[in-house]
PDB file of C-alpha atoms in Angstrom:
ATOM      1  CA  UNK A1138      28.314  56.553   6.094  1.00  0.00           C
ATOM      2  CA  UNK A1139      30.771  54.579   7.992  1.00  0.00           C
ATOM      3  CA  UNK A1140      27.983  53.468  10.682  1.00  0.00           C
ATOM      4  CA  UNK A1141      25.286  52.671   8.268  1.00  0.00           C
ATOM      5  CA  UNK A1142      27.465  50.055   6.959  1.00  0.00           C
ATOM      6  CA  UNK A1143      28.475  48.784   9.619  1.00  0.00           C
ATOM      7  CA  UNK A1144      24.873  48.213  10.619  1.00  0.00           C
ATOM      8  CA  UNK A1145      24.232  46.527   6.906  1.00  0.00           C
ATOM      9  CA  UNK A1146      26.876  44.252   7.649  1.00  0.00           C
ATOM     10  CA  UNK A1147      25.635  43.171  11.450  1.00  0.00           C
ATOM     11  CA  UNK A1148      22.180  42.333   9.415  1.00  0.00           C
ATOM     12  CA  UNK A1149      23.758  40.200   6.727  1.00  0.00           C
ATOM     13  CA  UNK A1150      25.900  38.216   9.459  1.00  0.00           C
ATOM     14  CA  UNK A1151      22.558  37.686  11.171  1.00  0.00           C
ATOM     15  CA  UNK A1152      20.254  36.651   8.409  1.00  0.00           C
ATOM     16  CA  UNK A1153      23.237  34.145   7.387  1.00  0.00           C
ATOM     17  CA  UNK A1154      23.715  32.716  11.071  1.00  0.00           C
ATOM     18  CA  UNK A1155      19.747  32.323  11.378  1.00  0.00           C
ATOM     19  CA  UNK A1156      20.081  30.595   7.655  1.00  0.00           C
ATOM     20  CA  UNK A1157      22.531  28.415   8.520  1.00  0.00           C
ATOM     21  CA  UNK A1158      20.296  27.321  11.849  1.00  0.00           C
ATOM     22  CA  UNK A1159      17.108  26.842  10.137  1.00  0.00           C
ATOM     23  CA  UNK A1160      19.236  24.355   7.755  1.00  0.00           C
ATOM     24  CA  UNK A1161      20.619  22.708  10.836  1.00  0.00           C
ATOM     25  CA  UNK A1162      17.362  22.321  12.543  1.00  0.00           C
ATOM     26  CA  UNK A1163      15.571  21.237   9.361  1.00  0.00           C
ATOM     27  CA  UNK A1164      18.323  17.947   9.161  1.00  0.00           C
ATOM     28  CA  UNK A1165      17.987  17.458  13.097  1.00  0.00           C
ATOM     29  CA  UNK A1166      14.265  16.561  12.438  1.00  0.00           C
ATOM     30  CA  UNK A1167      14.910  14.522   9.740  1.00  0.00           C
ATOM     31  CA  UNK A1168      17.531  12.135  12.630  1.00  0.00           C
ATOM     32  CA  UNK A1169      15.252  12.251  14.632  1.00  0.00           C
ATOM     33  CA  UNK A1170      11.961  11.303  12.802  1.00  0.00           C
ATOM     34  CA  UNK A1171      14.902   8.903  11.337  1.00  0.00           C
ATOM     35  CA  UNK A1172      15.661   7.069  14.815  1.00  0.00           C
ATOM     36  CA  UNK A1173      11.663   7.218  15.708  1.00  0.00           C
ATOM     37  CA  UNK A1174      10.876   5.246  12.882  1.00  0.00           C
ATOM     38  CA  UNK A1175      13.839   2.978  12.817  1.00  0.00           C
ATOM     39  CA  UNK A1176      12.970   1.929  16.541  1.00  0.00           C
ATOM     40  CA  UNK A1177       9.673   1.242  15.435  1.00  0.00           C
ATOM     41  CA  UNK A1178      10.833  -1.016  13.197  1.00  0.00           C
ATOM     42  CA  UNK A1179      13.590  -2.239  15.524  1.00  0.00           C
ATOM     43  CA  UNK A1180      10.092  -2.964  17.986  1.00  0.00           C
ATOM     44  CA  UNK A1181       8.561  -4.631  15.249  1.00  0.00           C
ATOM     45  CA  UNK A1182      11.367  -7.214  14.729  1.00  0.00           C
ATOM     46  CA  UNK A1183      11.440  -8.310  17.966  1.00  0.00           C
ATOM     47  CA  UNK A1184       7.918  -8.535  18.010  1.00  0.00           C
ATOM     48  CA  UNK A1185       7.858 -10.989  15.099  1.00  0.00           C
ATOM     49  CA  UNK A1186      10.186 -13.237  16.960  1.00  0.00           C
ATOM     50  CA  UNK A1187       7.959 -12.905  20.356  1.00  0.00           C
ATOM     51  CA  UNK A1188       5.017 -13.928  18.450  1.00  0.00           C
ATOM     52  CA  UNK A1189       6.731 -16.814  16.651  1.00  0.00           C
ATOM     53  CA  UNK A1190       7.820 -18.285  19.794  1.00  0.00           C
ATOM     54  CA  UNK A1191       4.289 -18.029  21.216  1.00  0.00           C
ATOM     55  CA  UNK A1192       2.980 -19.639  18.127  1.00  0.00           C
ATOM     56  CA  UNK A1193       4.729 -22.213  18.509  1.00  0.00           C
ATOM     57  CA  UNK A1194       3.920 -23.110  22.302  1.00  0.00           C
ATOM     58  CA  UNK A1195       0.433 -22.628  21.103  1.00  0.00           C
ATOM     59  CA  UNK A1196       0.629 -25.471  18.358  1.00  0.00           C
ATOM     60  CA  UNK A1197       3.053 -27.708  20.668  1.00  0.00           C
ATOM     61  CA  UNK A1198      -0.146 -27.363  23.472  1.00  0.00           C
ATOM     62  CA  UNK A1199      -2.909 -27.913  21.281  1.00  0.00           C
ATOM     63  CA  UNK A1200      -4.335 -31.413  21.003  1.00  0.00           C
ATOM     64  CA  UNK A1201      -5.202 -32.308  17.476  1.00  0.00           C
ATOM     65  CA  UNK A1202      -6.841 -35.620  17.780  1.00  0.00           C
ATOM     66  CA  UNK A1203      -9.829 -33.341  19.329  1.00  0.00           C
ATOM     67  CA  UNK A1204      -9.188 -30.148  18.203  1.00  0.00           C
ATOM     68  CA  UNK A1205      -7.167 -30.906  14.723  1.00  0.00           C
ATOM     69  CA  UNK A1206      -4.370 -28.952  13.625  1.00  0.00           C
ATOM     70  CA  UNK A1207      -3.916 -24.782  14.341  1.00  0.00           C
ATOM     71  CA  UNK A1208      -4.298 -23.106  11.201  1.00  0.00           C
ATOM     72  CA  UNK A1209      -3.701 -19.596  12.704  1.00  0.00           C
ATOM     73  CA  UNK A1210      -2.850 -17.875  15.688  1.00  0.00           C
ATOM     74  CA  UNK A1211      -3.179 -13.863  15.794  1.00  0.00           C
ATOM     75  CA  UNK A1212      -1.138 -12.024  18.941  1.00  0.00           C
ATOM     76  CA  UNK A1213      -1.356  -8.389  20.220  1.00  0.00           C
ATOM     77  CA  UNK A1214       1.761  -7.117  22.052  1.00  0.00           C
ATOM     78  CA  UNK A1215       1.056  -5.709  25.319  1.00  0.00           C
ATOM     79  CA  UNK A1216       1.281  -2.231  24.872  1.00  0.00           C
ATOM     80  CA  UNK A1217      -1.439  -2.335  21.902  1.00  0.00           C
ATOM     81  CA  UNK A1218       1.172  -1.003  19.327  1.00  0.00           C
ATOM     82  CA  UNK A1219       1.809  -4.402  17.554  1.00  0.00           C
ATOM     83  CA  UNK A1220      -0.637  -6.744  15.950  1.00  0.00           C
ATOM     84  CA  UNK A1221       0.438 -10.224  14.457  1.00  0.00           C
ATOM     85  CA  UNK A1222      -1.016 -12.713  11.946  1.00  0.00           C
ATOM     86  CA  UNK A1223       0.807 -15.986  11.729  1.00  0.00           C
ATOM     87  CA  UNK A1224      -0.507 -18.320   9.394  1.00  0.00           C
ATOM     88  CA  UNK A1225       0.153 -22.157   9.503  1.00  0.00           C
ATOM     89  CA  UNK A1226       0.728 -23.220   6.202  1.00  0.00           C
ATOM     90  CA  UNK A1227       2.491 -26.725   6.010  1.00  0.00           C
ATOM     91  CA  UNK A1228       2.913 -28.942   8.760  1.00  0.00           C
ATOM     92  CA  UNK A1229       5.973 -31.502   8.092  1.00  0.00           C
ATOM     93  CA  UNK A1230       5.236 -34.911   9.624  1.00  0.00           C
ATOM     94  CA  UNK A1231       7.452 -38.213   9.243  1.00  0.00           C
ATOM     95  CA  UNK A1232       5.567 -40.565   6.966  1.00  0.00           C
ATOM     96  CA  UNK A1233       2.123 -39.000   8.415  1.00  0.00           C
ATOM     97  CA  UNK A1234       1.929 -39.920  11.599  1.00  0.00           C
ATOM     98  CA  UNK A1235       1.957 -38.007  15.085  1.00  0.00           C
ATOM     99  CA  UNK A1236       4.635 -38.068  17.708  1.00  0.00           C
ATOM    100  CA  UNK A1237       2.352 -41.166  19.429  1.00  0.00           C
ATOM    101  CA  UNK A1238       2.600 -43.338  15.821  1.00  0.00           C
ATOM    102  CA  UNK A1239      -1.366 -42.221  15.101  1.00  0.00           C
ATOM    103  CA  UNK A1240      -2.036 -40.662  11.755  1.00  0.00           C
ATOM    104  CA  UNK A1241      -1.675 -37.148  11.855  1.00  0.00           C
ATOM    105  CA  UNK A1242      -5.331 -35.272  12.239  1.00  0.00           C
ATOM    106  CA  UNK A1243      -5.154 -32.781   9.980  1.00  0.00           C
ATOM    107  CA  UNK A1244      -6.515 -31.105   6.825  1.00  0.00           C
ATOM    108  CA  UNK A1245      -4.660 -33.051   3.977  1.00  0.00           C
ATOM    109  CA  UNK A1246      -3.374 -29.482   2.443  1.00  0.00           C
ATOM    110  CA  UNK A1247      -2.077 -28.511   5.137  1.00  0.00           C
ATOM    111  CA  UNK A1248      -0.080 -31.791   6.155  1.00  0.00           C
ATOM    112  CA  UNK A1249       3.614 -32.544   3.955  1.00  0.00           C
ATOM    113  CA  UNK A1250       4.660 -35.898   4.971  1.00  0.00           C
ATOM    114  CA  UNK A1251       8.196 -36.855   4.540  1.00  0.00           C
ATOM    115  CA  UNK A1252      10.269 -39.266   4.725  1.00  0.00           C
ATOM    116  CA  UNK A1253      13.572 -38.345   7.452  1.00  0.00           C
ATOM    117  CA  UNK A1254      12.914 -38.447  10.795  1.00  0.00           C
ATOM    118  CA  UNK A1255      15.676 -35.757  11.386  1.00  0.00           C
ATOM    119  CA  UNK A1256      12.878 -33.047  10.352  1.00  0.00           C
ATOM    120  CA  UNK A1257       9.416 -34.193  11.784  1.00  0.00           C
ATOM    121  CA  UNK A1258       6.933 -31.837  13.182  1.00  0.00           C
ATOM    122  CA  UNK A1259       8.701 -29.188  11.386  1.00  0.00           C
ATOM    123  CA  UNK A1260       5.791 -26.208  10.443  1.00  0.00           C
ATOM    124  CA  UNK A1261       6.401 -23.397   8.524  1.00  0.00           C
ATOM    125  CA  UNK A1262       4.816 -19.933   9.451  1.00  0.00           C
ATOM    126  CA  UNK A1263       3.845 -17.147   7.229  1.00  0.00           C
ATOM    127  CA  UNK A1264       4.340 -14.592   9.772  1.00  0.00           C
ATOM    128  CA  UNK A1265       3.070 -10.987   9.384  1.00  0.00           C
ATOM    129  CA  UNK A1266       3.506  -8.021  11.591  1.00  0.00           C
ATOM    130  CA  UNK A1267       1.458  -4.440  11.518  1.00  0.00           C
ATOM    131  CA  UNK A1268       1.565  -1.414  13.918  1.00  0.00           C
ATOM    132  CA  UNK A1269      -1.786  -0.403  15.016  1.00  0.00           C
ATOM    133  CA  UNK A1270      -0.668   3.238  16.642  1.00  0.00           C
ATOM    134  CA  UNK A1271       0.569   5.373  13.237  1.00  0.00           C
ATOM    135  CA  UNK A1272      -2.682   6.995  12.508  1.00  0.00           C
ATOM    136  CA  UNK A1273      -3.058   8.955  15.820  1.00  0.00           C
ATOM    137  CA  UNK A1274       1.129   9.606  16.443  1.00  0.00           C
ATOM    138  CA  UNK A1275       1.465  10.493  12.897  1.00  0.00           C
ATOM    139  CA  UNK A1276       3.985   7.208  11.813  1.00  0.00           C
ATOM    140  CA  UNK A1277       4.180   5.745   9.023  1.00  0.00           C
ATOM    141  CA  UNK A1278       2.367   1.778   9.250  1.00  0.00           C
ATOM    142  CA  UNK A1279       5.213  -0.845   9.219  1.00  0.00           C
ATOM    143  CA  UNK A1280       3.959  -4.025   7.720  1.00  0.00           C
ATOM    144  CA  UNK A1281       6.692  -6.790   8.366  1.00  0.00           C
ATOM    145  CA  UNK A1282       6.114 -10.386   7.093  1.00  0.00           C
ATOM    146  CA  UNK A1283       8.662 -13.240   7.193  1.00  0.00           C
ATOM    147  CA  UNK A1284       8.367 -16.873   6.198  1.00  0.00           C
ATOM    148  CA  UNK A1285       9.677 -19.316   8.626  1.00  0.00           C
ATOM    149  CA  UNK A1286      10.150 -22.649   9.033  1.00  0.00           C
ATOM    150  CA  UNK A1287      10.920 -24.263  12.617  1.00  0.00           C
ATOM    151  CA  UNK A1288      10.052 -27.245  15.400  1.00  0.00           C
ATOM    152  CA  UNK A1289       7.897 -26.984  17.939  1.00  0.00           C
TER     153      UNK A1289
END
């Protein structure tokens, strides 16, 4: 009798040990699908501020007494996992005129004139960021938008 319960007990420290593992490994997936997506979003963030930067390069380049003002520019990071929209909404002009005293050539809703100096050619972006990977790695999308305003 002695033996047999001794055997019952090795079982019951067993099934508790693997119990108390399968808990464990069950919260060690959750950190780590945790820090996956938290990277991601980490990713995405610095994305955002890439693409703002290159946004504004792109509207400081662009001539707009032939082309007109930039109403959008859309960016794909280089490793395909980041895709970003950045709208042009208001562009903030001293009294309307361009940095050479012409009027400003742009679409009258788009154009805020105003009347310091200490804030012209101010724009302000609508900025929105997506990942285009989660479908085949099994994420979750991220969808990250900010509104900005800055100077070319």
């Amino acid at each position: 009798m002695r033996k047999g319960f001794g055997l019952l007990q090795a079982l019951l420290v067993i099934v508790l040990i693997s119990g108390i593992m399968v808990i464990a490994m069950k919260y060690v997936k959750v950190s780590i699908k945790q820090t996956k997506d938290l990277y991601l979003r980490e990713s995405a963030e610095l994305f955002m501020n890439s693409a703002v930067e290159l946004s504004l390069l792109a509207i400081q380049g662009r001539d707009r007494s032939v082309n007109g003002c930039l109403h959008e520019v859309n960016v794909t990071s280089s490793d395909k996992r980041f895709k970003a929209n950045i709208n042009i909404s208001k562009y903030y002009v001293y009294k309307n005129q361009d940095n050479n005293g012409s009027t400003f050539n742009c679409n009258a809703n788009r154009v805020q004139s105003i009347e310091t100096e200490d804030s012209h050619g101010m724009v302000m972006l609508e900025v929105e960021i997506l990942t285009t990977d989660h479908a085949k790695n099994g994420n979750k999308a991220i969808k990250l938008t900010r509104r900005t305003i800055q100077r070319p």
